[in-house]
XYZ file of N, CA and C in Angstrom:
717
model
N 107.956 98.898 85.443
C 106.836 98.508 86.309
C 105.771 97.772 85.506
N 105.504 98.512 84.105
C 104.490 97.812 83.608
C 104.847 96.532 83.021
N 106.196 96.450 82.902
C 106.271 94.776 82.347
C 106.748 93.719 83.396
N 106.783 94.207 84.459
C 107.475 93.251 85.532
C 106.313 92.688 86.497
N 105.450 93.488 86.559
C 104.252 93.550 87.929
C 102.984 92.533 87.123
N 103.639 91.435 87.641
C 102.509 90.029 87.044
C 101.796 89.795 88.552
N 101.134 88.869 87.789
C 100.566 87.919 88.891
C 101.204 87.498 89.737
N 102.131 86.303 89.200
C 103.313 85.745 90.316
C 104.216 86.670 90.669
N 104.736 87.616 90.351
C 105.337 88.818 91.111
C 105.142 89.389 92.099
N 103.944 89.440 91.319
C 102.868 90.174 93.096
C 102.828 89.205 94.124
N 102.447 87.760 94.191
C 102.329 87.128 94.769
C 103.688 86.474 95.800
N 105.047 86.555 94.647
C 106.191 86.366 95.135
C 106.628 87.201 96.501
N 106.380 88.767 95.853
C 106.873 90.075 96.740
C 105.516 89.530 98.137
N 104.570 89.263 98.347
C 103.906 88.909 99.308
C 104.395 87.779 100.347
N 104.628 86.757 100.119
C 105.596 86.036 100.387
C 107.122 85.947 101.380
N 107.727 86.892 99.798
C 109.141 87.587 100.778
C 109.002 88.584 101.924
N 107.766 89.260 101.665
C 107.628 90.582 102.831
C 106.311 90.363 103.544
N 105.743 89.038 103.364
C 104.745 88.858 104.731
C 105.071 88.188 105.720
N 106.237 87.827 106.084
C 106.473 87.370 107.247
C 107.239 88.989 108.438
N 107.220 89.729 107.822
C 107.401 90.924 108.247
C 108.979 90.720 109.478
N 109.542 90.230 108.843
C 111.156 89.942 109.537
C 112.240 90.811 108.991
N 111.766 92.023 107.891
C 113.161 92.498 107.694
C 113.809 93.934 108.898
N 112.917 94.643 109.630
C 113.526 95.455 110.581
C 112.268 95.312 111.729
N 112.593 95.412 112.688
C 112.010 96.318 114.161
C 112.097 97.671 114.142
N 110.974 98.342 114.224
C 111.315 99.770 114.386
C 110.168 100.237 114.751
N 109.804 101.708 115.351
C 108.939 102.693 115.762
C 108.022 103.207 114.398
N 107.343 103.962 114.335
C 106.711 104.352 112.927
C 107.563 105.782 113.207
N 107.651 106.317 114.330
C 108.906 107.843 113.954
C 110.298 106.996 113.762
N 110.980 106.115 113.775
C 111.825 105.462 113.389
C 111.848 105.527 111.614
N 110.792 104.796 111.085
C 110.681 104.804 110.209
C 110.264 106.071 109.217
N 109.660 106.814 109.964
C 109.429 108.432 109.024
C 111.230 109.356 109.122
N 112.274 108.550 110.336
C 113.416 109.234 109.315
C 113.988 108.648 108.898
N 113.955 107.242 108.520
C 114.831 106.209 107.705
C 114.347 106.899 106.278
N 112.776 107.879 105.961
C 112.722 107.924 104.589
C 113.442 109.277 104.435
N 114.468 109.905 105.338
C 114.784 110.856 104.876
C 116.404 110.369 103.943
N 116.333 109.267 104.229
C 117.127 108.887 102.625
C 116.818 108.408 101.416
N 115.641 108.825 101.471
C 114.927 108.195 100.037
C 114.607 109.272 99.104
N 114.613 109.743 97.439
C 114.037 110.954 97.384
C 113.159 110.314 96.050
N 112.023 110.153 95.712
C 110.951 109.035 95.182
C 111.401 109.597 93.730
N 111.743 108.655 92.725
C 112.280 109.169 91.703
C 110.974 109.098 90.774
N 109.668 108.585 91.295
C 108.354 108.710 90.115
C 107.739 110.054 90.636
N 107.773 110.807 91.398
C 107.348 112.313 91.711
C 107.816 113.417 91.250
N 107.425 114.168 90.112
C 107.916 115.212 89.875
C 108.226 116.269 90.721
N 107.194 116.166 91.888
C 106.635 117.479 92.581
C 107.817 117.701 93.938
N 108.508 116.627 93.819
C 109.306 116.332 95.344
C 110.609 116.146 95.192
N 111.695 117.468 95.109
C 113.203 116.698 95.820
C 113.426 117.216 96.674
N 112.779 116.577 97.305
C 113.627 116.780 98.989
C 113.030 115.084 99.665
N 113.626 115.167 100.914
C 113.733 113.861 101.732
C 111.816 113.383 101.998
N 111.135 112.571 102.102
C 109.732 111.943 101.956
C 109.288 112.504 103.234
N 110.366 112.499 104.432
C 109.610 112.574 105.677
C 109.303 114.337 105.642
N 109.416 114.955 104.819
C 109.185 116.603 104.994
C 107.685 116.232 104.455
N 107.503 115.804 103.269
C 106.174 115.443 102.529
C 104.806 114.978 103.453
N 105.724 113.507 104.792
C 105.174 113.480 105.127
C 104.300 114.531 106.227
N 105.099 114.867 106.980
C 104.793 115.755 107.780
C 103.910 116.975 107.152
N 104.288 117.068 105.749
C 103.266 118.620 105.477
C 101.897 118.065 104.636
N 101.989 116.545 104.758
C 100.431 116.245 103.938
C 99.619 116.158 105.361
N 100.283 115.490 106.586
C 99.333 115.480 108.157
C 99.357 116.679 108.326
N 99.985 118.007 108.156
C 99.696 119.172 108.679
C 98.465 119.859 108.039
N 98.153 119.478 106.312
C 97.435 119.790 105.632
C 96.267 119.480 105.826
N 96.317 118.234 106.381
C 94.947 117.086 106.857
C 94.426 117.957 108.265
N 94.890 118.158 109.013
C 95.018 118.430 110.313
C 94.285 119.984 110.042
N 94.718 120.545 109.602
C 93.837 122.352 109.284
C 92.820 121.860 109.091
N 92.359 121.271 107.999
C 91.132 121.094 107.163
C 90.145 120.278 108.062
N 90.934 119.290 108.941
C 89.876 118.043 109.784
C 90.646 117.982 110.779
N 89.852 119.386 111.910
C 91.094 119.102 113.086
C 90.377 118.114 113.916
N 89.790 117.837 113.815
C 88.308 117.146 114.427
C 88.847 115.555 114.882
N 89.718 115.020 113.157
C 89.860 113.689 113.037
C 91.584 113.503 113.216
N 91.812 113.390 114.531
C 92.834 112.881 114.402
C 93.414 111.580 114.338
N 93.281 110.526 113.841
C 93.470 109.615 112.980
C 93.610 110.037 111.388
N 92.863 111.051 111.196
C 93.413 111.477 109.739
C 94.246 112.060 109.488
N 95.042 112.450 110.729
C 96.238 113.550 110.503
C 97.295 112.045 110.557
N 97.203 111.619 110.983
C 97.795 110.292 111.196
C 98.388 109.491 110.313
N 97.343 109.011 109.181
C 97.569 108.788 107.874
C 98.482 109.733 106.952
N 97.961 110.919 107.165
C 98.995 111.811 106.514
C 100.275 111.241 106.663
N 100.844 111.285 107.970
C 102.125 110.522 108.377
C 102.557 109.679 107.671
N 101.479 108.032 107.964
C 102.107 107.160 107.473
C 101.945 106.392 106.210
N 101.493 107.557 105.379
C 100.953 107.224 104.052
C 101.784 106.639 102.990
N 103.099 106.895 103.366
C 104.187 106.838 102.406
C 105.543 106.113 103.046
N 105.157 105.653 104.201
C 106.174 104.865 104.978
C 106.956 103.613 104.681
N 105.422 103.308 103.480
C 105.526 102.027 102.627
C 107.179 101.711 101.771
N 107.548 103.018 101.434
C 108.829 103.384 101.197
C 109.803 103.154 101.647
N 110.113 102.699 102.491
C 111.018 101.544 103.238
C 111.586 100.764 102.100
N 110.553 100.058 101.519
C 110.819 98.985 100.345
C 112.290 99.380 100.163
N 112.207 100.501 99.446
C 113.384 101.057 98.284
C 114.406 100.881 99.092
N 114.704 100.854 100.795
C 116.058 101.074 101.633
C 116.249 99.582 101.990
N 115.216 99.031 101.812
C 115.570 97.453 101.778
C 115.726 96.560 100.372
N 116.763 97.471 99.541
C 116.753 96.930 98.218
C 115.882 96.652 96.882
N 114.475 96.991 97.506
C 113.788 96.631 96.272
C 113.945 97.822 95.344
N 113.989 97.332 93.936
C 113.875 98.925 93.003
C 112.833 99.647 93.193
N 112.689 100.515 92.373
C 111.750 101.932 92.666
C 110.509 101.386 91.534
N 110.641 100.643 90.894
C 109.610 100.397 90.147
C 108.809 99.264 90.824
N 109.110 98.518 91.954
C 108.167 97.380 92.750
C 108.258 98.490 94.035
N 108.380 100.104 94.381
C 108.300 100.776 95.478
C 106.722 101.825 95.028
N 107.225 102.767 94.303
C 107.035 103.891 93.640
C 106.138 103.704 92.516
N 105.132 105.107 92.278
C 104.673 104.870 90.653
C 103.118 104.721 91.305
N 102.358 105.242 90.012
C 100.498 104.640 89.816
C 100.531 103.162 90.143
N 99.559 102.720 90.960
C 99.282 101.714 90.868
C 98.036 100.762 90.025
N 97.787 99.886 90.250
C 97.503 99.288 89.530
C 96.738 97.655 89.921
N 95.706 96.983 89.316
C 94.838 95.382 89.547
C 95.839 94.938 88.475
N 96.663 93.776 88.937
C 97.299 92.421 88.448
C 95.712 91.430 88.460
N 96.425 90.187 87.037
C 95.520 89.552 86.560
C 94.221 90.108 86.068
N 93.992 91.289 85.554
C 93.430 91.845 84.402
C 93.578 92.448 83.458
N 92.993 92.429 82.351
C 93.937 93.787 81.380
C 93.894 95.016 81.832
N 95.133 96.261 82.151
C 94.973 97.537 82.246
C 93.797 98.137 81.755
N 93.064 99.149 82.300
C 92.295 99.937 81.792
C 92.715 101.418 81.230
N 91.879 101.813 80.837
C 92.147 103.154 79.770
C 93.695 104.299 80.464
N 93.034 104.772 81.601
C 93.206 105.688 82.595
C 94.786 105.211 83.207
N 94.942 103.337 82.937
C 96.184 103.704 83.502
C 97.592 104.417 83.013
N 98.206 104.884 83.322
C 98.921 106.062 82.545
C 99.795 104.669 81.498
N 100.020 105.699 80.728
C 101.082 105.217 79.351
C 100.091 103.310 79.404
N 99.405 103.357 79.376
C 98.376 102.048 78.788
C 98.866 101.243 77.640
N 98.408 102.386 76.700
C 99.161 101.314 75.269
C 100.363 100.764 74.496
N 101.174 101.662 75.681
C 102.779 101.566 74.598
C 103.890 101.019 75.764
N 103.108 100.432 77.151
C 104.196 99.902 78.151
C 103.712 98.371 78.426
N 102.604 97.982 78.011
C 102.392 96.760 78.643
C 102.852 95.259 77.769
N 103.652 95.844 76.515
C 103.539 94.991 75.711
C 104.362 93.546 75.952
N 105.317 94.105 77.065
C 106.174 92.850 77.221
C 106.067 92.373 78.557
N 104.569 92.575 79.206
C 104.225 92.136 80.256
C 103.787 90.659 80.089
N 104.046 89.478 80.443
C 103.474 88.242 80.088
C 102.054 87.974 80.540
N 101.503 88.700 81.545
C 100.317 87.948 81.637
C 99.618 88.528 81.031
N 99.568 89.735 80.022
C 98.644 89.723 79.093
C 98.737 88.894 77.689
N 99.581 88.142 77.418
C 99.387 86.990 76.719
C 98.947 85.602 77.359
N 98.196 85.944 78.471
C 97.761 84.514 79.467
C 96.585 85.034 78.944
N 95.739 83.740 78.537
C 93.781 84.077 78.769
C 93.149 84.289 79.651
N 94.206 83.367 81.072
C 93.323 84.049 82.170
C 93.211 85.151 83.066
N 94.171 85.754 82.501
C 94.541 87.446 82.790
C 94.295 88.944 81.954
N 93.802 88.197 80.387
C 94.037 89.080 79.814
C 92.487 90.018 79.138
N 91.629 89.568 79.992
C 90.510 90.469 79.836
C 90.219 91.432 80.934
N 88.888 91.823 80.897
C 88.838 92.954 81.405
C 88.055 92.506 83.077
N 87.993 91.692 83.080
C 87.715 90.703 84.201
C 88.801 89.840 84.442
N 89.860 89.349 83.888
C 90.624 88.733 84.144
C 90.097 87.420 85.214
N 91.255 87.331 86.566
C 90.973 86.183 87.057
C 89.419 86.600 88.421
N 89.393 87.676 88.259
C 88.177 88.062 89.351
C 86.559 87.922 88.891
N 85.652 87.864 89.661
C 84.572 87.880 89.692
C 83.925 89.225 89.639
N 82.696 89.373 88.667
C 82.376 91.001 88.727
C 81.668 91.235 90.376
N 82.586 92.611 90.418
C 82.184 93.630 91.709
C 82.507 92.497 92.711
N 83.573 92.053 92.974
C 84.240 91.158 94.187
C 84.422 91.956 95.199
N 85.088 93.011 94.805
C 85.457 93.996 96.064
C 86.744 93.815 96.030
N 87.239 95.546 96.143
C 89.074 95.261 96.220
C 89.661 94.603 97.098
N 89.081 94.288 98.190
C 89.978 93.481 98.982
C 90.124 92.018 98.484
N 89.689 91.800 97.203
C 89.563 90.357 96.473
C 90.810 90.695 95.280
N 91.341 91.424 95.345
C 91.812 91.660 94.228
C 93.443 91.998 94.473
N 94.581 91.420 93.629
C 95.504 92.034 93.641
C 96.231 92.864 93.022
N 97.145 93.888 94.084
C 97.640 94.998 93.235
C 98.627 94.864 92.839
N 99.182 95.863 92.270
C 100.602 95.692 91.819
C 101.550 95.868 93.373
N 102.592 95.390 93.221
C 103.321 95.852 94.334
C 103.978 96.964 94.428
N 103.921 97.544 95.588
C 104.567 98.916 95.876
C 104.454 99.045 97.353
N 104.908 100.356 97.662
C 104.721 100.885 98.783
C 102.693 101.244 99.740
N 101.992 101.104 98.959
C 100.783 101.091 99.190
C 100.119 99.822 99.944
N 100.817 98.472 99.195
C 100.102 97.450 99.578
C 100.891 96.907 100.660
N 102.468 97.112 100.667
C 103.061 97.348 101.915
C 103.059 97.340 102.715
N 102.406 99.078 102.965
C 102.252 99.600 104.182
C 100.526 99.326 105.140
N 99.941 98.709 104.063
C 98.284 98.246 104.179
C 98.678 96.944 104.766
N 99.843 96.363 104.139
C 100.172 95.045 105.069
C 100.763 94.868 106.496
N 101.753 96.010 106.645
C 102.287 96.457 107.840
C 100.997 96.755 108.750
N 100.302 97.431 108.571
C 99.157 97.747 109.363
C 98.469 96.497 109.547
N 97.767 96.144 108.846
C 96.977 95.013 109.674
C 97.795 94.158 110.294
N 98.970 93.579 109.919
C 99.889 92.811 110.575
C 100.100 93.510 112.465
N 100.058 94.481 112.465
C 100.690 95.192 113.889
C 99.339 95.561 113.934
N 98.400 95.696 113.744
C 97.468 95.523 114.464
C 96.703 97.396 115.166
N 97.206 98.564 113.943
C 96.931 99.639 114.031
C 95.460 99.529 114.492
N 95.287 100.347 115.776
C 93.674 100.708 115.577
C 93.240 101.563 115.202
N 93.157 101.817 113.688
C 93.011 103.097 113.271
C 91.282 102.544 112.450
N 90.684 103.297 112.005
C 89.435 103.224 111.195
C 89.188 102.582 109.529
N 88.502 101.616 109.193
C 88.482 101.474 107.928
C 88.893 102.020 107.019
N 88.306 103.797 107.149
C 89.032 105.182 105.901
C 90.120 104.851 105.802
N 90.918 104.513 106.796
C 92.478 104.485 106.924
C 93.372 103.564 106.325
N 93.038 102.777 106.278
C 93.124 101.101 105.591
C 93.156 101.530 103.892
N 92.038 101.904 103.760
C 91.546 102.467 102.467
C 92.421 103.499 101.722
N 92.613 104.264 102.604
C 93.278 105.866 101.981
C 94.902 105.163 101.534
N 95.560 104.532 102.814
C 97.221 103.947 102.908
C 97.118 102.592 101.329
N 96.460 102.015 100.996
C 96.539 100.747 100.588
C 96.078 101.636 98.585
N 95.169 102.413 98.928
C 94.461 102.824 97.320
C 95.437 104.099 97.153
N 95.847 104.897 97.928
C 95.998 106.382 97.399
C 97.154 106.343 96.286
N 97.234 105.452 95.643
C 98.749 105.655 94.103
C 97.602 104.932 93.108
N 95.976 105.028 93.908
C 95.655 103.749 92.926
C 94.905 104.532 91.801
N 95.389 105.407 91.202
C 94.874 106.957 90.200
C 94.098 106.085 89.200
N 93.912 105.197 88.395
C 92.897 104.432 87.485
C 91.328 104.703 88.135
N 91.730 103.906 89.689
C 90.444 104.083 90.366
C 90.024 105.601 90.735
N 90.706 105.844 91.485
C 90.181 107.102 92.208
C 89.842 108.562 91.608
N 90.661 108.388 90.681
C 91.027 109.812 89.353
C 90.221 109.384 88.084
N 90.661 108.108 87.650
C 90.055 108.022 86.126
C 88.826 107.237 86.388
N 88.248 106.617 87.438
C 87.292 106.430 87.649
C 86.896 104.968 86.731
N 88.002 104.087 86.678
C 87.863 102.935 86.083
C 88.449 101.733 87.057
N 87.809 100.576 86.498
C 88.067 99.283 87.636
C 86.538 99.233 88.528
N 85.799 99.900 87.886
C 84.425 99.469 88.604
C 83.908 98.259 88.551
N 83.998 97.461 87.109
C 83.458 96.448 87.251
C 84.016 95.585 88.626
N 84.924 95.677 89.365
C 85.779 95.103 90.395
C 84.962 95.904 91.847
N 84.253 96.562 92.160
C 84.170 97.184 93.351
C 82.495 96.774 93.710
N 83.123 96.671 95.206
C 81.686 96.286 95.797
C 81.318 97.435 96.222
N 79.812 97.669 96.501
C 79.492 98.491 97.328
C 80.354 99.437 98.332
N 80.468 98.149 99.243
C 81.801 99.413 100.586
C 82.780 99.665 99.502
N 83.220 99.708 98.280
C 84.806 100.024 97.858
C 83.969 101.582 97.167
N 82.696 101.722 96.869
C 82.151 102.916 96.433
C 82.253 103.655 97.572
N 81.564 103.894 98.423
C 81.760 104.162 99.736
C 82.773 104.832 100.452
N 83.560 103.963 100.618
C 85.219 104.182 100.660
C 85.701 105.814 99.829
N 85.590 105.507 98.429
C 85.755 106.277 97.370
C 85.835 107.677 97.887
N 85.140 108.093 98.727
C 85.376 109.815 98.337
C 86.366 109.910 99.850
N 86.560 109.210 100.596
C 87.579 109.053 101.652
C 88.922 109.003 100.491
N 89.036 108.212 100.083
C 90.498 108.475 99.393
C 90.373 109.603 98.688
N 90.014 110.040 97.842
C 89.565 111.179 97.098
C 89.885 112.044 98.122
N 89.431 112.470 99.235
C 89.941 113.304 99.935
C 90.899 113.198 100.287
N 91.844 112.300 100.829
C 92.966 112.164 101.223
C 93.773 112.958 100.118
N 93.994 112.137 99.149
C 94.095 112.599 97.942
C 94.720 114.236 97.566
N 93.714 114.964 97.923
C 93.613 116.626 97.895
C 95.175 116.839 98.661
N 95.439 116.339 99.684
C 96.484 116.794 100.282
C 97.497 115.678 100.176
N 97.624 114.756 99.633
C 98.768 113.935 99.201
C 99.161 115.086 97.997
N 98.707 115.495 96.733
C 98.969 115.961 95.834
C 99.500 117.575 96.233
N 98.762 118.628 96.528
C 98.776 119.823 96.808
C 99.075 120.159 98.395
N 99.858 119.539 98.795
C 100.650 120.152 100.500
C 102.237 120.359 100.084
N 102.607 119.704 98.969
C 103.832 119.425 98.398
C 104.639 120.832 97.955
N 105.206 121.530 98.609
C 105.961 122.936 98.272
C 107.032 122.801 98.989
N 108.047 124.123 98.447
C 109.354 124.165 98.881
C 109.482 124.544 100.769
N 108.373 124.932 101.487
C 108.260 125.489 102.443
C 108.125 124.161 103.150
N 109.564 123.833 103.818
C 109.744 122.864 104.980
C 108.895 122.775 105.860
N 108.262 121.903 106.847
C 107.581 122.379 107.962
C 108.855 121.965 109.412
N 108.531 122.628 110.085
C 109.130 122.788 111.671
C 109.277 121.589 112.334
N 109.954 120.094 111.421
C 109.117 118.964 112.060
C 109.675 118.729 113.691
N 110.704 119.253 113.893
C 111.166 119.433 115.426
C 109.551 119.663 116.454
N 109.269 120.887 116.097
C 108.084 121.395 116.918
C 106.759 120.295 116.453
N 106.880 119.264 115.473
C 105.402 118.360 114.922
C 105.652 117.306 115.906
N 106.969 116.964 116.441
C 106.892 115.809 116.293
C 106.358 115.385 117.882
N 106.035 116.284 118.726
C 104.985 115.406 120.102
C 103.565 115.344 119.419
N 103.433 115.958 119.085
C 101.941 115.844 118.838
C 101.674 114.767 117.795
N 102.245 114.452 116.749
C 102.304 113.351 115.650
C 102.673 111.984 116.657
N 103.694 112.294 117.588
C 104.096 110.658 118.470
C 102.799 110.485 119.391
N 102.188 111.882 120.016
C 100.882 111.312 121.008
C 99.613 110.259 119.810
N 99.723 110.843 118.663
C 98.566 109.890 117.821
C 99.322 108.734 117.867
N 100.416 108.375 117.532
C 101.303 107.095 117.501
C 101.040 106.235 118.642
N 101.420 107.167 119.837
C 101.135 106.200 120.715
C 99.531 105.543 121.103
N 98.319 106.576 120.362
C 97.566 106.390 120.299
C 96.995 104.984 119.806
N 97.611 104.628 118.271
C 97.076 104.386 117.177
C 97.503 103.307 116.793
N 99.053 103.535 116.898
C 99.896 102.332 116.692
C 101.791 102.216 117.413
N 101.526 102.482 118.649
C 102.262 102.198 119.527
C 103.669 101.567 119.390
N 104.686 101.344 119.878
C 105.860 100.686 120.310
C 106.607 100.095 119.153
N 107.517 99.376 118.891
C 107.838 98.426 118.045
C 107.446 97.766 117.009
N 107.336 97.751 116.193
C 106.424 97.093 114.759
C 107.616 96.348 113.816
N 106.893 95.102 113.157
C 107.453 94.650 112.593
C 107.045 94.768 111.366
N 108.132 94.666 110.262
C 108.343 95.775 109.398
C 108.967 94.514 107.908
């Protein structure tokens, strides 16, 4: 991941998967297509994604029964995962993410001993700590590495979810651990991306710690998870 995920990579994988032509499907369509996936960068998880999913919205859902749109996200937080069943490897799916066209910062994991045969840090215009961005642009100015995060942030606005800003935020940042955990990549954030901040952070709590051997009942989840669907983001989606 760390030597493949350039600039033009990122930009390539945008390209091939923004015209959003590789399946038609439901978003419960797609939460059991990931029950053939089992994420090989997670220690915490072998079993099928869609159990994960279901027990991070159940986790959300105790804590904020209030917000259902946030139980929601729980769902489709990880849907992004598709990638991997449509051929891409697990290293442009899976994994910390990460800002292309700057140098890594401290916090991103294994920092000093993986990036060495990445080319755009031998580019000048990538290889500082500002790279090709402007200070405090705002993440939506900025690109990530590719994965399942930026994906599924693309799937959404593309279909046209009416779900809330948090939501956008939580699906598109939550692998983005530099930012949210190590608390680096500030020089890059505007105002609303501070803001934002403790929304993912919370999400967060239950992406990490809902994760146990105790299956949930998803037979008995699944009207109540399809009434937000039909709520939120309805019918057919292109994918």
């Amino acid at each position: 991941m760390h030597t493949h995920q350039t600039v033009d990579f990122v930009r390539s994988k945008h390209a091939q998967f923004g015209g959003f032509s590789y399946k038609k499907m439901t978003v419960m369509e797609a939460v059991d297509l990931l029950d053939r996936l089992v994420d090989e960068s997670d220690p915490d998880v072998d079993f099928p994604n869609s159990f994960h999913a279901f027990q991070t919205a159940e986790g959300i859902r105790k804590a904020h029964p209030d917000k259902d749109w946030f139980h929601l996200v729980g769902l489709l937080h990880d849907l992004g995962k598709v990638l991997a069943l449509f051929g891409e490897p697990q290293w442009a799916v899976v994994g910390d993410t990460f800002p292309v066209g700057c140098c890594p910062q401290a916090s991103v994991v294994f920092c000093n001993s993986t990036f060495q045969d990445n080319t755009d840090l031998q580019d000048p215009r990538y290889s500082t700590e500002l790279g090709m961005y402007q200070p405090h642009c705002g993440l939506d100015r900025v690109l990530m590495s590719w994965g399942h995060d930026e994906y599924m942030y693309q799937v959404m606005k593309f279909n046209k979810f009416s779900l809330p800003p948090e939501a956008f935020y939580m699906i598109r940042f939550h692998s983005f651990y530099p930012w949210h955990t190590g608390n680096d990549y500030q020089q890059l954030c505007s105002p609303k991306d501070l803001a934002m901040l403790p929304w993912v952070q919370e999400f967060n709590k239950f992406d990490l710690y809902t994760k146990c051997p105790d299956l949930p009942d998803v037979d008995t989840l699944r009207p109540y998870y399809q009434g937000l669907i039909d709520k939120y983001c309805p019918g057919i989606l292109s994918w």
